[in-house]
Amino acid sequence: MSTAFPRALIVGASSGIGATLALKLAGTGAKVAAVARRQAELDALAAQSAGRVLPYAGDVLDYAATPALFDRIVDDLGGLDLFIYNAGVMPPVEESEYNFDKDRQMIEVNFLAAVQWSNLAAAHFEAARAGVLCGVSSVAGERGRRGSPVYTASKAGLTAYFEAMRNRLTRYGVRVVTIKPGPVETPMTAGLKLPLMITADQAANEIVSALEGGATEAFVPGIWRPIMFVVRNVPSFVFTKTNI
Ligand SMILES: NC(=O)c1ccc[n+]([C@@H]2O[C@H](COP(=O)([O-])OP(=O)(O)OC[C@H]3O[C@@H](n4cnc5c(N)ncnc54)[C@H](OP(=O)(O)O)[C@@H]3O)[C@@H](O)[C@H]2O)c1
């Protein structure tokens, strides 16, 4: 079996999009290091993939442990071809709730830890003059939304960071890919009614296609590209009156 990415690392791979993506990539013949806090879920992925998914229990908020964990994974894999930062949290936030603990967790998991892990992967890829650096952002990062001010801000930050990394790393032969899913059925969205919802399986298939096809930015599914073009261009005074 030939795979585009023999050695892959996914951070946030124990459920939803990340777990499905790990199994898909393993199915193409890749060895996939899977990082998340829930060891049992990671072990189940290893069992389902005949050992092609390698479990690494870790918390992205343990900043002191991250560099050594990254080095250990790259050593174990014998190098790295693809890095995906997919970890994310979106706790429920009420319309008039201003909760610093929730806000801090979203900024740290969705953005700050993404920067720490992606910087490590970027330095590795820049030195190797090769590699694919991928971040799972969201259509939610395209505008500030009243229902989730800090989730949208964390994803807007991630999108801008990945754009800057693309501008920095392309000259070294490193491809930087920003994935922008719309609503996907996962534990994160359990119980939510959201428009144009797709399954984690559909999302993972589209992400693998984007990675294999050479994309640098992919809306998942693609229909979100024209929708977001319009949404981005709605004037602020109109956007304030809507709830889109
Ligand atoms: N579902 C959607 O509609 C949607 C839409 C757009 C973008 N996204 C983005 O897609 C990504 C995946 O989300 P999902 O929908 O698949 O949700 P999910 O099933 O809840 O997956 C979230 C992943 O992040 C990991 N994670 C969270 N906190 C962590 C921490 N402190 N340390 C290590 N790993 C941590 C979780 O692992 P552990 O809990 O085991 O640590 C899990 O593997 C997220 O970045 C999300 O923002 C989702």
CSV table of C-alpha atoms and ligand atoms in Angstrom, one decimal:
chain,number,residue,atom,x,y,z
A,1,MET,CA,0.0,0.0,0.0
A,2,SER,CA,1.4,3.4,-0.9
A,3,THR,CA,0.6,6.4,1.3
A,4,ALA,CA,1.2,10.1,0.7
A,5,PHE,CA,2.1,10.5,4.4
A,6,PRO,CA,4.1,7.5,5.8
A,7,ARG,CA,4.6,9.2,9.2
A,8,ALA,CA,1.8,11.3,10.6
A,9,LEU,CA,1.0,12.9,13.9
A,10,ILE,CA,-2.5,14.1,15.0
A,11,VAL,CA,-3.0,16.1,18.2
A,12,GLY,CA,-6.6,15.7,19.4
A,13,ALA,CA,-7.2,12.2,17.9
A,14,SER,CA,-9.3,10.4,20.6
A,15,SER,CA,-12.8,11.2,19.2
A,16,GLY,CA,-14.8,12.9,16.4
A,17,ILE,CA,-12.9,14.2,13.4
A,18,GLY,CA,-9.4,13.5,14.8
A,19,ALA,CA,-10.1,9.8,15.6
A,20,THR,CA,-11.8,9.2,12.2
A,21,LEU,CA,-8.9,11.0,10.4
A,22,ALA,CA,-6.4,8.8,12.3
A,23,LEU,CA,-8.1,5.6,11.1
A,24,LYS,CA,-8.5,6.9,7.5
A,25,LEU,CA,-4.8,7.8,7.3
A,26,ALA,CA,-3.8,4.5,8.9
A,27,GLY,CA,-6.0,2.8,6.3
A,28,THR,CA,-3.9,4.3,3.5
A,29,GLY,CA,-0.8,2.7,5.1
A,30,ALA,CA,0.4,5.6,7.2
A,31,LYS,CA,1.8,5.2,10.8
A,32,VAL,CA,-0.2,7.7,12.8
A,33,ALA,CA,0.8,8.9,16.2
A,34,ALA,CA,-2.4,9.9,18.1
A,35,VAL,CA,-2.2,12.4,21.0
A,36,ALA,CA,-5.1,13.2,23.4
A,37,ARG,CA,-5.8,12.8,27.1
A,38,ARG,CA,-8.1,9.7,27.0
A,39,GLN,CA,-5.8,6.7,26.8
A,40,ALA,CA,-8.6,4.2,26.5
A,41,GLU,CA,-10.0,5.8,23.3
A,42,LEU,CA,-6.5,6.0,21.8
A,43,ASP,CA,-5.9,2.3,22.7
A,44,ALA,CA,-9.2,1.4,20.9
A,45,LEU,CA,-7.9,3.2,17.8
A,46,ALA,CA,-4.7,1.2,18.0
A,47,ALA,CA,-6.6,-2.0,18.2
A,48,GLN,CA,-8.9,-1.1,15.3
A,49,SER,CA,-6.0,-0.2,13.0
A,50,ALA,CA,-3.9,-3.3,13.7
A,51,GLY,CA,-1.3,-1.2,15.5
A,52,ARG,CA,-0.9,1.5,12.7
A,53,VAL,CA,-2.3,4.1,15.1
A,54,LEU,CA,0.2,4.6,17.9
A,55,PRO,CA,-1.3,6.0,21.2
A,56,TYR,CA,0.3,8.8,23.1
A,57,ALA,CA,-1.6,10.0,26.2
A,58,GLY,CA,-1.0,13.7,26.7
A,59,ASP,CA,-2.6,17.0,27.7
A,60,VAL,CA,-1.8,19.9,25.4
A,61,LEU,CA,-2.0,22.2,28.4
A,62,ASP,CA,1.0,20.5,29.9
A,63,TYR,CA,3.3,22.9,28.1
A,64,ALA,CA,6.4,21.7,29.9
A,65,ALA,CA,6.0,18.1,28.7
A,66,THR,CA,5.1,19.0,25.0
A,67,PRO,CA,8.6,19.4,23.5
A,68,ALA,CA,9.9,16.0,24.9
A,69,LEU,CA,6.7,14.3,23.8
A,70,PHE,CA,7.0,15.8,20.2
A,71,ASP,CA,10.7,14.6,20.0
A,72,ARG,CA,9.8,11.1,21.3
A,73,ILE,CA,7.0,10.7,18.7
A,74,VAL,CA,9.3,11.9,15.8
A,75,ASP,CA,11.9,9.4,17.1
A,76,ASP,CA,9.4,6.5,17.3
A,77,LEU,CA,8.1,7.3,13.8
A,78,GLY,CA,11.5,7.7,12.4
A,79,GLY,CA,10.7,11.2,11.1
A,80,LEU,CA,7.6,13.1,10.3
A,81,ASP,CA,5.7,13.9,7.0
A,82,LEU,CA,2.4,15.2,8.2
A,83,PHE,CA,1.4,17.1,11.4
A,84,ILE,CA,-2.2,17.9,12.2
A,85,TYR,CA,-3.3,20.1,15.1
A,86,ASN,CA,-7.0,19.1,15.6
A,87,ALA,CA,-7.5,19.4,19.4
A,88,GLY,CA,-10.3,21.8,20.3
A,89,VAL,CA,-13.0,22.5,22.9
A,90,MET,CA,-16.3,24.4,22.6
A,91,PRO,CA,-18.0,24.4,26.0
A,92,PRO,CA,-21.6,25.6,26.0
A,93,VAL,CA,-21.7,29.4,26.7
A,94,GLU,CA,-25.0,31.2,27.5
A,95,GLU,CA,-25.9,34.5,25.7
A,96,SER,CA,-25.1,36.6,28.7
A,97,GLU,CA,-22.3,34.4,30.2
A,98,TYR,CA,-18.8,35.9,30.6
A,99,ASN,CA,-16.9,33.0,32.1
A,100,PHE,CA,-13.1,33.4,32.2
A,101,ASP,CA,-12.4,29.8,33.0
A,102,LYS,CA,-14.2,28.6,29.9
A,103,ASP,CA,-12.7,31.4,27.8
A,104,ARG,CA,-9.2,30.6,29.0
A,105,GLN,CA,-9.6,26.9,28.2
A,106,MET,CA,-10.8,27.7,24.7
A,107,ILE,CA,-7.9,30.1,24.0
A,108,GLU,CA,-5.4,27.7,25.5
A,109,VAL,CA,-6.5,24.4,23.8
A,110,ASN,CA,-7.7,25.9,20.5
A,111,PHE,CA,-5.0,28.5,20.0
A,112,LEU,CA,-2.0,28.7,22.5
A,113,ALA,CA,-1.3,25.0,22.6
A,114,ALA,CA,-1.8,24.8,18.8
A,115,VAL,CA,1.0,27.4,18.4
A,116,GLN,CA,3.3,25.4,20.7
A,117,TRP,CA,2.8,22.1,18.9
A,118,SER,CA,2.8,23.7,15.4
A,119,ASN,CA,6.0,25.7,16.1
A,120,LEU,CA,7.7,22.4,17.0
A,121,ALA,CA,6.5,20.8,13.8
A,122,ALA,CA,7.3,23.9,11.7
A,123,ALA,CA,10.9,23.9,13.0
A,124,HIS,CA,11.3,20.2,12.1
A,125,PHE,CA,9.8,20.7,8.6
A,126,GLU,CA,11.8,23.9,7.9
A,127,ALA,CA,15.0,22.0,8.7
A,128,ALA,CA,13.9,19.0,6.6
A,129,ARG,CA,12.8,21.4,3.7
A,130,ALA,CA,9.7,19.2,3.5
A,131,GLY,CA,6.5,18.3,5.3
A,132,VAL,CA,2.8,19.2,5.6
A,133,LEU,CA,1.7,21.3,8.6
A,134,CYS,CA,-2.1,21.3,9.0
A,135,GLY,CA,-4.4,23.0,11.4
A,136,VAL,CA,-8.1,22.3,11.9
A,137,SER,CA,-9.7,25.7,12.4
A,138,SER,CA,-13.4,26.4,11.7
A,139,VAL,CA,-15.9,28.4,9.6
A,140,ALA,CA,-16.6,29.9,13.0
A,141,GLY,CA,-13.4,31.8,12.8
A,142,GLU,CA,-14.5,33.9,9.8
A,143,ARG,CA,-16.7,36.3,11.8
A,144,GLY,CA,-17.2,37.2,15.5
A,145,ARG,CA,-20.4,35.6,16.6
A,146,ARG,CA,-22.5,36.7,19.5
A,147,GLY,CA,-23.2,33.1,20.6
A,148,SER,CA,-19.5,32.1,21.1
A,149,PRO,CA,-17.2,35.2,21.2
A,150,VAL,CA,-14.1,33.4,22.5
A,151,TYR,CA,-14.5,30.2,20.4
A,152,THR,CA,-14.8,32.3,17.3
A,153,ALA,CA,-11.8,34.4,18.4
A,154,SER,CA,-9.7,31.3,19.1
A,155,LYS,CA,-10.4,30.0,15.6
A,156,ALA,CA,-9.8,33.4,13.9
A,157,GLY,CA,-6.5,33.5,15.7
A,158,LEU,CA,-5.6,30.0,14.5
A,159,THR,CA,-6.6,30.8,10.9
A,160,ALA,CA,-4.4,33.9,11.0
A,161,TYR,CA,-1.5,32.0,12.6
A,162,PHE,CA,-1.7,29.3,9.9
A,163,GLU,CA,-1.8,31.9,7.1
A,164,ALA,CA,1.3,33.5,8.5
A,165,MET,CA,3.0,30.1,8.8
A,166,ARG,CA,2.2,29.4,5.2
A,167,ASN,CA,3.7,32.7,4.2
A,168,ARG,CA,6.8,31.9,6.2
A,169,LEU,CA,7.3,28.2,5.3
A,170,THR,CA,6.2,27.8,1.6
A,171,ARG,CA,9.7,29.0,0.5
A,172,TYR,CA,11.2,26.0,2.4
A,173,GLY,CA,9.1,23.5,0.6
A,174,VAL,CA,6.7,23.1,3.5
A,175,ARG,CA,2.9,23.1,2.7
A,176,VAL,CA,0.7,24.7,5.3
A,177,VAL,CA,-2.9,23.6,5.2
A,178,THR,CA,-5.9,25.3,7.0
A,179,ILE,CA,-9.0,23.2,7.3
A,180,LYS,CA,-12.2,25.0,7.9
A,181,PRO,CA,-15.1,22.6,8.7
A,182,GLY,CA,-18.7,23.7,9.0
A,183,PRO,CA,-20.8,21.7,11.6
A,184,VAL,CA,-19.8,18.1,12.0
A,185,GLU,CA,-21.6,15.4,14.1
A,186,THR,CA,-19.1,14.7,16.9
A,187,PRO,CA,-19.1,14.7,20.7
A,188,MET,CA,-18.4,18.4,20.5
A,189,THR,CA,-21.7,19.2,18.8
A,190,ALA,CA,-23.8,16.5,20.5
A,191,GLY,CA,-27.4,17.8,21.1
A,192,LEU,CA,-26.8,20.9,18.9
A,193,LYS,CA,-29.0,21.6,15.9
A,194,LEU,CA,-26.7,23.2,13.3
A,195,PRO,CA,-27.1,23.8,9.5
A,196,LEU,CA,-25.6,21.6,6.8
A,197,MET,CA,-24.3,19.1,9.4
A,198,ILE,CA,-22.1,16.3,8.0
A,199,THR,CA,-20.7,13.1,9.6
A,200,ALA,CA,-17.2,12.8,11.0
A,201,ASP,CA,-16.6,10.2,8.3
A,202,GLN,CA,-17.6,12.7,5.5
A,203,ALA,CA,-15.4,15.4,7.1
A,204,ALA,CA,-12.4,13.0,7.4
A,205,ASN,CA,-12.7,11.9,3.8
A,206,GLU,CA,-12.7,15.5,2.6
A,207,ILE,CA,-9.7,16.4,4.8
A,208,VAL,CA,-7.7,13.4,3.5
A,209,SER,CA,-8.6,14.5,-0.1
A,210,ALA,CA,-7.4,18.0,0.6
A,211,LEU,CA,-4.2,16.8,2.2
A,212,GLU,CA,-3.5,14.3,-0.7
A,213,GLY,CA,-4.6,16.8,-3.4
A,214,GLY,CA,-2.2,19.6,-2.5
A,215,ALA,CA,-4.7,22.1,-1.0
A,216,THR,CA,-3.6,24.9,1.3
A,217,GLU,CA,-7.0,25.8,2.5
A,218,ALA,CA,-10.1,23.6,2.5
A,219,PHE,CA,-13.7,24.4,3.5
A,220,VAL,CA,-15.4,21.1,4.7
A,221,PRO,CA,-17.7,20.6,2.8
A,222,GLY,CA,-16.8,22.9,-0.1
A,223,ILE,CA,-20.2,24.6,-0.1
A,224,TRP,CA,-19.0,26.7,2.9
A,225,ARG,CA,-16.5,28.6,0.7
A,226,PRO,CA,-19.1,30.6,-1.2
A,227,ILE,CA,-21.3,30.9,1.9
A,228,MET,CA,-18.4,32.3,3.9
A,229,PHE,CA,-17.4,34.6,1.0
A,230,VAL,CA,-20.9,36.2,1.5
A,231,VAL,CA,-20.8,36.1,5.3
A,232,ARG,CA,-17.4,37.8,5.4
A,233,ASN,CA,-18.7,40.6,3.3
A,234,VAL,CA,-21.8,41.4,5.2
A,235,PRO,CA,-21.3,44.8,6.7
A,236,SER,CA,-20.8,44.9,10.5
A,237,PHE,CA,-23.9,47.0,11.1
A,238,VAL,CA,-26.0,44.4,9.3
A,239,PHE,CA,-24.2,41.4,10.9
A,240,THR,CA,-24.9,42.9,14.4
A,241,LYS,CA,-28.7,42.5,13.7
A,242,THR,CA,-28.4,38.9,12.5
A,243,ASN,CA,-27.6,35.7,14.3
A,244,ILE,CA,-25.7,33.9,11.5
B,1,LIG,N1,-17.7,19.4,15.2
B,1,LIG,C1,-17.8,20.5,14.6
B,1,LIG,O1,-18.9,20.9,14.2
B,1,LIG,C2,-16.6,21.3,14.2
B,1,LIG,C3,-16.7,22.3,13.3
B,1,LIG,C4,-15.6,23.1,12.9
B,1,LIG,C5,-14.4,22.8,13.6
B,1,LIG,N2,-14.3,21.8,14.5
B,1,LIG,C6,-13.0,21.6,15.1
B,1,LIG,O2,-12.6,20.3,14.9
B,1,LIG,C7,-11.7,19.8,15.9
B,1,LIG,C8,-12.1,18.4,16.4
B,1,LIG,O3,-13.4,18.6,17.0
B,1,LIG,P1,-14.5,17.4,17.1
B,1,LIG,O4,-15.7,18.1,16.6
B,1,LIG,O5,-14.0,16.2,16.4
B,1,LIG,O6,-14.7,17.3,18.7
B,1,LIG,P2,-14.2,16.2,19.7
B,1,LIG,O7,-14.7,14.8,19.3
B,1,LIG,O8,-14.7,16.7,21.1
B,1,LIG,O9,-12.6,16.1,19.6
B,1,LIG,C9,-11.8,17.0,20.3
B,1,LIG,C10,-10.4,16.4,20.4
B,1,LIG,O10,-9.6,17.4,21.1
B,1,LIG,C11,-8.9,16.7,22.1
B,1,LIG,N3,-8.6,17.6,23.3
B,1,LIG,C12,-9.4,18.5,23.9
B,1,LIG,N4,-8.7,19.0,24.9
B,1,LIG,C13,-7.5,18.5,24.9
B,1,LIG,C14,-6.3,18.6,25.8
B,1,LIG,N5,-6.3,19.5,26.8
B,1,LIG,N6,-5.2,17.9,25.5
B,1,LIG,C15,-5.2,17.0,24.4
B,1,LIG,N7,-6.3,16.9,23.6
B,1,LIG,C16,-7.4,17.6,23.9
B,1,LIG,C17,-9.9,15.6,22.6
B,1,LIG,O11,-9.2,14.6,23.3
B,1,LIG,P3,-9.3,14.3,24.9
B,1,LIG,O12,-10.6,14.8,25.4
B,1,LIG,O13,-9.2,12.8,24.9
B,1,LIG,O14,-8.1,15.0,25.4
B,1,LIG,C18,-10.4,15.1,21.3
B,1,LIG,O15,-9.6,14.2,20.7
B,1,LIG,C19,-11.7,20.9,17.0
B,1,LIG,O16,-10.6,21.7,16.8
B,1,LIG,C20,-13.0,21.7,16.6
B,1,LIG,O17,-12.9,23.0,17.1
B,1,LIG,C21,-15.3,21.0,14.8
